[in-house]
Short mmCIF file of C-alpha atoms in Angstrom, two decimals:
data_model
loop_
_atom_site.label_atom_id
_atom_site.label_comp_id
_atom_site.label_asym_id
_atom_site.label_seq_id
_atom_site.Cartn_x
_atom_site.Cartn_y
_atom_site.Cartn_z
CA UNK N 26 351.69 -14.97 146.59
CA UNK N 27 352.10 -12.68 144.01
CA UNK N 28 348.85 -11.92 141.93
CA UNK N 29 348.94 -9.51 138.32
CA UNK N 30 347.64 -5.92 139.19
CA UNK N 31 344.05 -5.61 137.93
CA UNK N 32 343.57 -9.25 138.81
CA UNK N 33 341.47 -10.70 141.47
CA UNK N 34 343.44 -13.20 143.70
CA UNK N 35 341.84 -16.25 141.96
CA UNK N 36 344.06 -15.92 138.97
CA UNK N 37 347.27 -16.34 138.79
CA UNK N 38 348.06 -18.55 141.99
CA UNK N 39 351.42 -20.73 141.69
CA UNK N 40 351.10 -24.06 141.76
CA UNK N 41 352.18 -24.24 145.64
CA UNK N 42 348.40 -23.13 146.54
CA UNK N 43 347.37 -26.38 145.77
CA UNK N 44 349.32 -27.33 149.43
CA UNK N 45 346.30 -25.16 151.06
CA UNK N 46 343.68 -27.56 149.38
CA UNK N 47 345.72 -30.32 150.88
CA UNK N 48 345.65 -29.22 154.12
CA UNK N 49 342.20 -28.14 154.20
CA UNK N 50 341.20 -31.60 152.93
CA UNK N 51 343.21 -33.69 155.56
CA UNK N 52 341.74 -31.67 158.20
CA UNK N 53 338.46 -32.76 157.01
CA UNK N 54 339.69 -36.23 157.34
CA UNK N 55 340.65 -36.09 160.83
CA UNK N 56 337.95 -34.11 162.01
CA UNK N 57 335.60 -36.84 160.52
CA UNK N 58 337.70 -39.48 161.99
CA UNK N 59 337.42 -37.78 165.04
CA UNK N 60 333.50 -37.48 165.36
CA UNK N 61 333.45 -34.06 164.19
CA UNK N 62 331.76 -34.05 161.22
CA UNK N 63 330.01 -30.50 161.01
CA UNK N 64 333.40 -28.62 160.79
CA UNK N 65 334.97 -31.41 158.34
CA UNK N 66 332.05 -30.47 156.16
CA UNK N 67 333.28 -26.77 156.52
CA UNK N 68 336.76 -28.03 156.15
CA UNK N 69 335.47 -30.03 152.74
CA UNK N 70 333.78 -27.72 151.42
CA UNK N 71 336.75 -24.96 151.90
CA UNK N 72 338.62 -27.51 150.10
CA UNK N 73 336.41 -28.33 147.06
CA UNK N 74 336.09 -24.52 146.41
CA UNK N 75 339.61 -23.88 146.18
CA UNK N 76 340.34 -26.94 144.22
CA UNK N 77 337.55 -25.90 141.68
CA UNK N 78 339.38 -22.72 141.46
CA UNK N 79 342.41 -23.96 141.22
CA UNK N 80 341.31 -26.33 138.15
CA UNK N 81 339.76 -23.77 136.31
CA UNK N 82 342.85 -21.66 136.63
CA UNK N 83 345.01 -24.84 135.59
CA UNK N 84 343.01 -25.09 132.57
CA UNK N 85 342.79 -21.59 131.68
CA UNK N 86 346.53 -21.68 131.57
CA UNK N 87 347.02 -24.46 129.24
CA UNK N 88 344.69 -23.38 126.76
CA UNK N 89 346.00 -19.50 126.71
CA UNK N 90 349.35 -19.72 128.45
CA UNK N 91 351.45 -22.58 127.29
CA UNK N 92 355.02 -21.22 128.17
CA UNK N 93 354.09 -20.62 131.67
CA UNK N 94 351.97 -23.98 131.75
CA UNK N 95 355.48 -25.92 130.91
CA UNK N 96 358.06 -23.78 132.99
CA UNK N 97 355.42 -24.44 136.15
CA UNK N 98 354.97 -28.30 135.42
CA UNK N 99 358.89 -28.30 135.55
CA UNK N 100 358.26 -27.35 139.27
CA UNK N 101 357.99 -29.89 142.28
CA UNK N 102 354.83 -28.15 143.29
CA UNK N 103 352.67 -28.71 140.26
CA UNK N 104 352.54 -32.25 141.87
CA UNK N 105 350.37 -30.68 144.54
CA UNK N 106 347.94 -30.88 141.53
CA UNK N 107 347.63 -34.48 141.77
CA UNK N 108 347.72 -34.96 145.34
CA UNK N 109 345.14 -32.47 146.44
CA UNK N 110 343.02 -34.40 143.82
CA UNK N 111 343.44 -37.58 145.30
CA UNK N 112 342.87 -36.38 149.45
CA UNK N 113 339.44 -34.41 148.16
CA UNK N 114 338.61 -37.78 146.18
CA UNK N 115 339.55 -40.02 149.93
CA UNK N 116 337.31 -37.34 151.45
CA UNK N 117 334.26 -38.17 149.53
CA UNK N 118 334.70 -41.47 149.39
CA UNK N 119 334.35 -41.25 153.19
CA UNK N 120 331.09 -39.87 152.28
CA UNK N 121 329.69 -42.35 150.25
CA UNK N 122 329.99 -40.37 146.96
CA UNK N 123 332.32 -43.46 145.45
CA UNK N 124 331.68 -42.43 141.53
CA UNK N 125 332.74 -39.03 142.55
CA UNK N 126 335.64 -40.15 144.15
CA UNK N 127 336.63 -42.60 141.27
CA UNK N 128 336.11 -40.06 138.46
CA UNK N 129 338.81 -37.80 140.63
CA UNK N 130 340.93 -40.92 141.13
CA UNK N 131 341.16 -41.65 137.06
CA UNK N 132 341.90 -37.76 136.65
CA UNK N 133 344.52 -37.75 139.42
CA UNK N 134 345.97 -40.57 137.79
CA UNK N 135 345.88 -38.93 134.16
CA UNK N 136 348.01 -36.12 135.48
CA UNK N 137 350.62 -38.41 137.54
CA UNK N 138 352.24 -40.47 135.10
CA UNK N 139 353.92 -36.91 132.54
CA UNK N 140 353.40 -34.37 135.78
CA UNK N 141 356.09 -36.82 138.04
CA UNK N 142 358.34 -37.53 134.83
CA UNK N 143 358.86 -34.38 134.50
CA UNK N 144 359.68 -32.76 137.73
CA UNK N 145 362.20 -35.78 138.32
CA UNK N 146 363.81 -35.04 134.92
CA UNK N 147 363.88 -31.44 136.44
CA UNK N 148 365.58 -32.44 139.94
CA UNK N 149 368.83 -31.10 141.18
CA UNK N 150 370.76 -31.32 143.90
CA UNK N 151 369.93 -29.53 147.57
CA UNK N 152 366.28 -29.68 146.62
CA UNK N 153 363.75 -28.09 148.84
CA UNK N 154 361.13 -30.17 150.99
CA UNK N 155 359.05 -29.65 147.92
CA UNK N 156 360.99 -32.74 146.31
CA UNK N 157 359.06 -34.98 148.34
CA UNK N 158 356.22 -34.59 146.68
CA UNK N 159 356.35 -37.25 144.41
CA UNK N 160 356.21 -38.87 147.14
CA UNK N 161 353.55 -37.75 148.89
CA UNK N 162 351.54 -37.58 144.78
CA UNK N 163 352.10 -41.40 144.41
CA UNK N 164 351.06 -42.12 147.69
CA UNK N 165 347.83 -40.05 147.78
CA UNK N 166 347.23 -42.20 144.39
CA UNK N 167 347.51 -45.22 146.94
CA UNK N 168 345.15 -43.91 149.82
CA UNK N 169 342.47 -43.29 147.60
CA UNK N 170 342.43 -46.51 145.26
CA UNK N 171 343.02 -48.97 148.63
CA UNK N 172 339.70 -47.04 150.05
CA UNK N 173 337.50 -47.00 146.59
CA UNK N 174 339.14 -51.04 146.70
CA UNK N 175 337.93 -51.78 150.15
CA UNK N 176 334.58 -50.01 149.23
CA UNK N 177 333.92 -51.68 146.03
CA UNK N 178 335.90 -54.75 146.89
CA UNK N 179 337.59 -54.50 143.85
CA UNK N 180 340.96 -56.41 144.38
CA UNK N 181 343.03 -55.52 141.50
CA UNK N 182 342.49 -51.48 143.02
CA UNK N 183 344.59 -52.74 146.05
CA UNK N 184 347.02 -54.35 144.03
CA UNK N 185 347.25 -51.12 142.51
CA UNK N 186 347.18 -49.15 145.34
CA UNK N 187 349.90 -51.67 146.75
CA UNK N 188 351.84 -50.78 143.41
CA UNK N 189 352.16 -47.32 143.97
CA UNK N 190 352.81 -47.48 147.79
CA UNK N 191 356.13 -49.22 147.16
CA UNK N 192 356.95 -46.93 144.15
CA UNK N 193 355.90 -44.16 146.49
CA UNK N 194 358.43 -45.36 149.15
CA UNK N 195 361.37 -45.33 146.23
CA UNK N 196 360.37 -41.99 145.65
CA UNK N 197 361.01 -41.07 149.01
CA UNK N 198 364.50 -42.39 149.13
CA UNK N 199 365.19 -40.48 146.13
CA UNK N 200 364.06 -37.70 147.04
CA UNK N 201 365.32 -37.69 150.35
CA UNK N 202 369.14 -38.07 148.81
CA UNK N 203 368.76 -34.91 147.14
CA UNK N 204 366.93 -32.67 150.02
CA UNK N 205 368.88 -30.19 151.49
CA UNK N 206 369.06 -30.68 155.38
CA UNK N 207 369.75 -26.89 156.32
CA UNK N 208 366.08 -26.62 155.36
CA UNK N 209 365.47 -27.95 158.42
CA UNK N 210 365.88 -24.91 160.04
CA UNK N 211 365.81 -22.41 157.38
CA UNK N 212 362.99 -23.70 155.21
CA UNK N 213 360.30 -21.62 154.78
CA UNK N 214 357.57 -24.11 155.26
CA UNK N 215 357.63 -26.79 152.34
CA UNK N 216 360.61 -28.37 154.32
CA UNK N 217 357.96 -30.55 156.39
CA UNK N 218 356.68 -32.25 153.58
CA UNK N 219 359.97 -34.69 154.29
CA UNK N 220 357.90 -35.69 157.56
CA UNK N 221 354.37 -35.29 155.44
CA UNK N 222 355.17 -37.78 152.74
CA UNK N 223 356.49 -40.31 155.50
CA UNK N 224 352.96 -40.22 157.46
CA UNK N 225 351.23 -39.89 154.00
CA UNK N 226 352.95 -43.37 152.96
CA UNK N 227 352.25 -44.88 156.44
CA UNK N 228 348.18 -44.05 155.86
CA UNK N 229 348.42 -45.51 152.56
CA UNK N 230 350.28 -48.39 154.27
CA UNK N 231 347.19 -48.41 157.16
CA UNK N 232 344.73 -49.00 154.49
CA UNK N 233 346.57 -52.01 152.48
CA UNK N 234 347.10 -53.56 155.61
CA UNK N 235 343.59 -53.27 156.62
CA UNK N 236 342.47 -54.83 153.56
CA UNK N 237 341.27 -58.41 153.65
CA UNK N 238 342.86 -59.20 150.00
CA UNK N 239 346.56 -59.99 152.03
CA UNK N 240 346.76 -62.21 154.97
CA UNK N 241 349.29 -63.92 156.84
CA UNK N 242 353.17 -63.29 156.43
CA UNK N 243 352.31 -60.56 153.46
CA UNK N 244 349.50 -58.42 156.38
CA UNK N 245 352.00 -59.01 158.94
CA UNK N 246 354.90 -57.16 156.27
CA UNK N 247 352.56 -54.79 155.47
CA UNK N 248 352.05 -54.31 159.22
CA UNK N 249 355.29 -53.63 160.09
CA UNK N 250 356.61 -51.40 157.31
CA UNK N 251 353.14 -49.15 158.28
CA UNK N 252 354.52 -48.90 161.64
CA UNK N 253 358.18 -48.48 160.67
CA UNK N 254 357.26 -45.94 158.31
CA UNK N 255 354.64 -44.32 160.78
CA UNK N 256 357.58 -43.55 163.28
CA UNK N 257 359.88 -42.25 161.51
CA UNK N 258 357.40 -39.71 160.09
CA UNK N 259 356.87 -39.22 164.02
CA UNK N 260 360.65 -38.65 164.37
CA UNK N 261 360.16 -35.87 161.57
CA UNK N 262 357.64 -34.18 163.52
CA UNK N 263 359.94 -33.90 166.57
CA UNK N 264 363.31 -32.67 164.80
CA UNK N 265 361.15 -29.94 162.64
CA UNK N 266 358.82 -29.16 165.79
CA UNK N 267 362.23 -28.17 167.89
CA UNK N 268 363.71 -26.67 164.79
CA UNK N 269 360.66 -24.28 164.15
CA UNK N 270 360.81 -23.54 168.02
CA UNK N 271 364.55 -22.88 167.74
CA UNK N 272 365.09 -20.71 164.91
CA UNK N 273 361.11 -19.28 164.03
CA UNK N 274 359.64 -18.12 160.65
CA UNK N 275 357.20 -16.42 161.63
CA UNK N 276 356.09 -14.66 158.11
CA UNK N 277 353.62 -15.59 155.99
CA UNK N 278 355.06 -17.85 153.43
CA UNK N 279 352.65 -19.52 150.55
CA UNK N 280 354.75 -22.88 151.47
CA UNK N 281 353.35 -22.40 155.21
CA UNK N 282 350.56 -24.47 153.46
CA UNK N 283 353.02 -27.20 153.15
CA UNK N 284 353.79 -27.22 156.72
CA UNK N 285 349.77 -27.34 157.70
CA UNK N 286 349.08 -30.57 155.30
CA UNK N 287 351.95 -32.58 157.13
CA UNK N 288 350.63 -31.77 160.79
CA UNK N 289 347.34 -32.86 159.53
CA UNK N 290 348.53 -35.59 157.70
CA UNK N 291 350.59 -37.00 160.88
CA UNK N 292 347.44 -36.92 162.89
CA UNK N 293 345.38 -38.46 160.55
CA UNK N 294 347.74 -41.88 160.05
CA UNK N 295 348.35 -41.60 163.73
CA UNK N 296 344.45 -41.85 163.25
CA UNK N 297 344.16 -44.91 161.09
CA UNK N 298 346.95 -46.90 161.67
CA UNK N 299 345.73 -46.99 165.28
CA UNK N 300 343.33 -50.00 164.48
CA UNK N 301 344.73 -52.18 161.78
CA UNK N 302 348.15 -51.73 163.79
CA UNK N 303 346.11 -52.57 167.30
CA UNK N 304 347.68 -49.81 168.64
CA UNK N 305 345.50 -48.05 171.17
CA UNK N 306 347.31 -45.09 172.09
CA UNK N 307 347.92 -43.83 168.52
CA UNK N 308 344.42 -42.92 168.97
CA UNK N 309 344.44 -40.12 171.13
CA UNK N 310 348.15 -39.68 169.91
CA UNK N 311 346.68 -38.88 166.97
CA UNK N 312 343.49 -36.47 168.43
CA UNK N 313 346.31 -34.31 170.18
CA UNK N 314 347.92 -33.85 166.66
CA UNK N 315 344.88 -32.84 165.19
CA UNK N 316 344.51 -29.87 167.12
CA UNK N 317 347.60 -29.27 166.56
CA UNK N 318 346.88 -29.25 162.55
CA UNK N 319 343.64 -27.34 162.90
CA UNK N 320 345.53 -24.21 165.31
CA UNK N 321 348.16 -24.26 162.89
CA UNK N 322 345.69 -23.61 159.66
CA UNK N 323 343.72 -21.05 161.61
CA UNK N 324 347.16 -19.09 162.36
CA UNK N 325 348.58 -19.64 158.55
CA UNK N 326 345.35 -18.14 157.24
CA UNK N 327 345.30 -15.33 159.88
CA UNK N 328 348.74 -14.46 158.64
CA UNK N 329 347.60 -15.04 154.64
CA UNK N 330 344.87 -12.28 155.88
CA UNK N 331 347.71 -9.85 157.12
CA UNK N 332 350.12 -10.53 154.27
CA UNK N 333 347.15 -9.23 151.99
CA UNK N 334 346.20 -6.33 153.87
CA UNK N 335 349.76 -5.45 153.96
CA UNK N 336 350.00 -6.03 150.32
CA UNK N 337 347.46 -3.38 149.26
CA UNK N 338 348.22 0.10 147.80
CA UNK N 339 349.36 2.59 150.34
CA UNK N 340 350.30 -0.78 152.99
CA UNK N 341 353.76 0.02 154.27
CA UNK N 342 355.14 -3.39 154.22
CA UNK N 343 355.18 -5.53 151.00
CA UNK N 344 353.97 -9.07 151.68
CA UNK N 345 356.25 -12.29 151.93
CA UNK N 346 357.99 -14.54 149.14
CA UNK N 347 355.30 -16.26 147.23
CA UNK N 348 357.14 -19.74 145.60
CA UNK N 349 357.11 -23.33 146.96
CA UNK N 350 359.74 -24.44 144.44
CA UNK N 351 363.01 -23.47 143.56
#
């Protein structure tokens, strides 16, 4: 991460730190989930912080810094924008707070509509795991309208939600045509996100099909592509697990952020699908994961602490790259 001299590290940030907001905030998730609820508040509240900072930075830059406003929205990772949004908004919805949530929801989906036209006008080919995020921006869109629906029981929210889930799935197809498989195993941490948006899409999928507005043949559909969906996001987790075992990265990386949010994200719809799927053993499946998520965002922010004690004046070694998109 590469911040202006004379600057404090809250200005400036790429638009790749909004992966560390993500992760943060579907920790909080599963820890909640998981009966933990004093360290999800920590978790949350880590999260909301960030994001605040992150939003006031966002909106510093439009009004003073156009040119670099435009040449960052270009970039996959200014979708983190929108789905970092919509996982804090799913977080305190979980808590009650439902105007909260749907004020973030209606901003989130503001931002989608000219932030995803734009990075897919900007797509190439051998994209970085970082092209999934339209993916995994579309479907956060879907998680949090199918839980404000099933809250509020407003049905045309899950019709919605059910909109973007299957636009969210396209996305991924797209997306995944133009990813660049040697990621796999030299990515430096965004390339997970092809796993993320998978279990992103199948917890989107867990709350549709958990909703009582579709029953019969369409719940039993919705059932099945959760589950489909759900493993091969599992099959993600076991190619890039032996991959990261196989050839390690292990410098600090401002896309290691991206790697957290899809371990915690795989837990998480490990979490929900468990029920609505009737699925027992996705349950504890899904508890093993998380602890998986939580050690690795207590070792990516030991090594953010190293990178920026190494980074200081009169450190001998200059810290790591600092860019989730290409």
């Amino acid at each position: 991460m590469s911040i202006p001299p004379g600057s404090g590290w809250w200005t400036g940030l790429p638009p790749a730190a909004g992966a560390a907001v993500m992760a943060a905030g579907i920790i909080s998730v599963g820890l909640h989930l998981t009966g933990h609820e004093p360290f999800s508040l920590v978790a949350l509240v880590l999260a909301v912080a960030l994001w605040l900072v992150l939003a006031a930075d966002f909106t510093a830059r439009l009004l003073s810094d156009r040119g670099r406003f435009r040449a960052e929205a270009d970039t996959p990772a200014a979708l983190t924008a929108i789905a970092a949004t919509s996982v804090i908004g799913t977080r305190l919805a979980m808590l009650g707070w439902q105007t909260v949530a749907a004020a973030l929801l209606a901003l989130a989906a503001a931002l989608w509509p000219g932030l995803l036209v734009n990075v897919v006008r900007h797509w190439g080919r051998r994209m970085p795991g970082a092209a999934f995020l339209g993916c995994v921006a579309t479907q956060g869109l879907a998680v949090l309208a199918a839980t404000l629906a099933a809250a509020a029981g407003y049905d045309w929210l899950a019709w919605a939600a059910l909109a973007a889930f299957c636009l969210g799935l396209v996305l991924y197809v797209a997306a995944f045509l133009r990813f660049d498989l040697r990621e796999v195993v030299g990515g430096a941490g965004d390339h997970w996100v092809a796993g993320g948006a998978l279990s992103i899409s199948a917890l989107a999928g867990s709350k549709l099909t958990a909703s009582p507005v579709w029953t019969g043949s369409a719940h039993t559909v919705l059932r099945d592509v959760t589950l489909a969906v759900l493993a091969l996001s599992l099959v993600w987790y076991v190619v890039l697990l032996t991959a990261e075992l196989r050839h390690p990265r292990p410098r600090y990386d401002i896309r290691r952020w991206a790697t957290v949010f899809p371990l915690g994200m795989t837990s998480v719809a490990c979490l929900a699908v468990a029920d609505p799927a009737g699925i027992a053993w996705l349950r504890p499946l899904g508890e093993v994961l998380l602890w998986i998520a939580v050690g690795a965002w207590l070792l990516t922010f030991a090594a953010l602490l190293v990178s920026h004690l190494n980074a200081r004046p009169g450190s001998r070694r200059p810290p790591g790259p600092g860019t989730m998109a290409r």
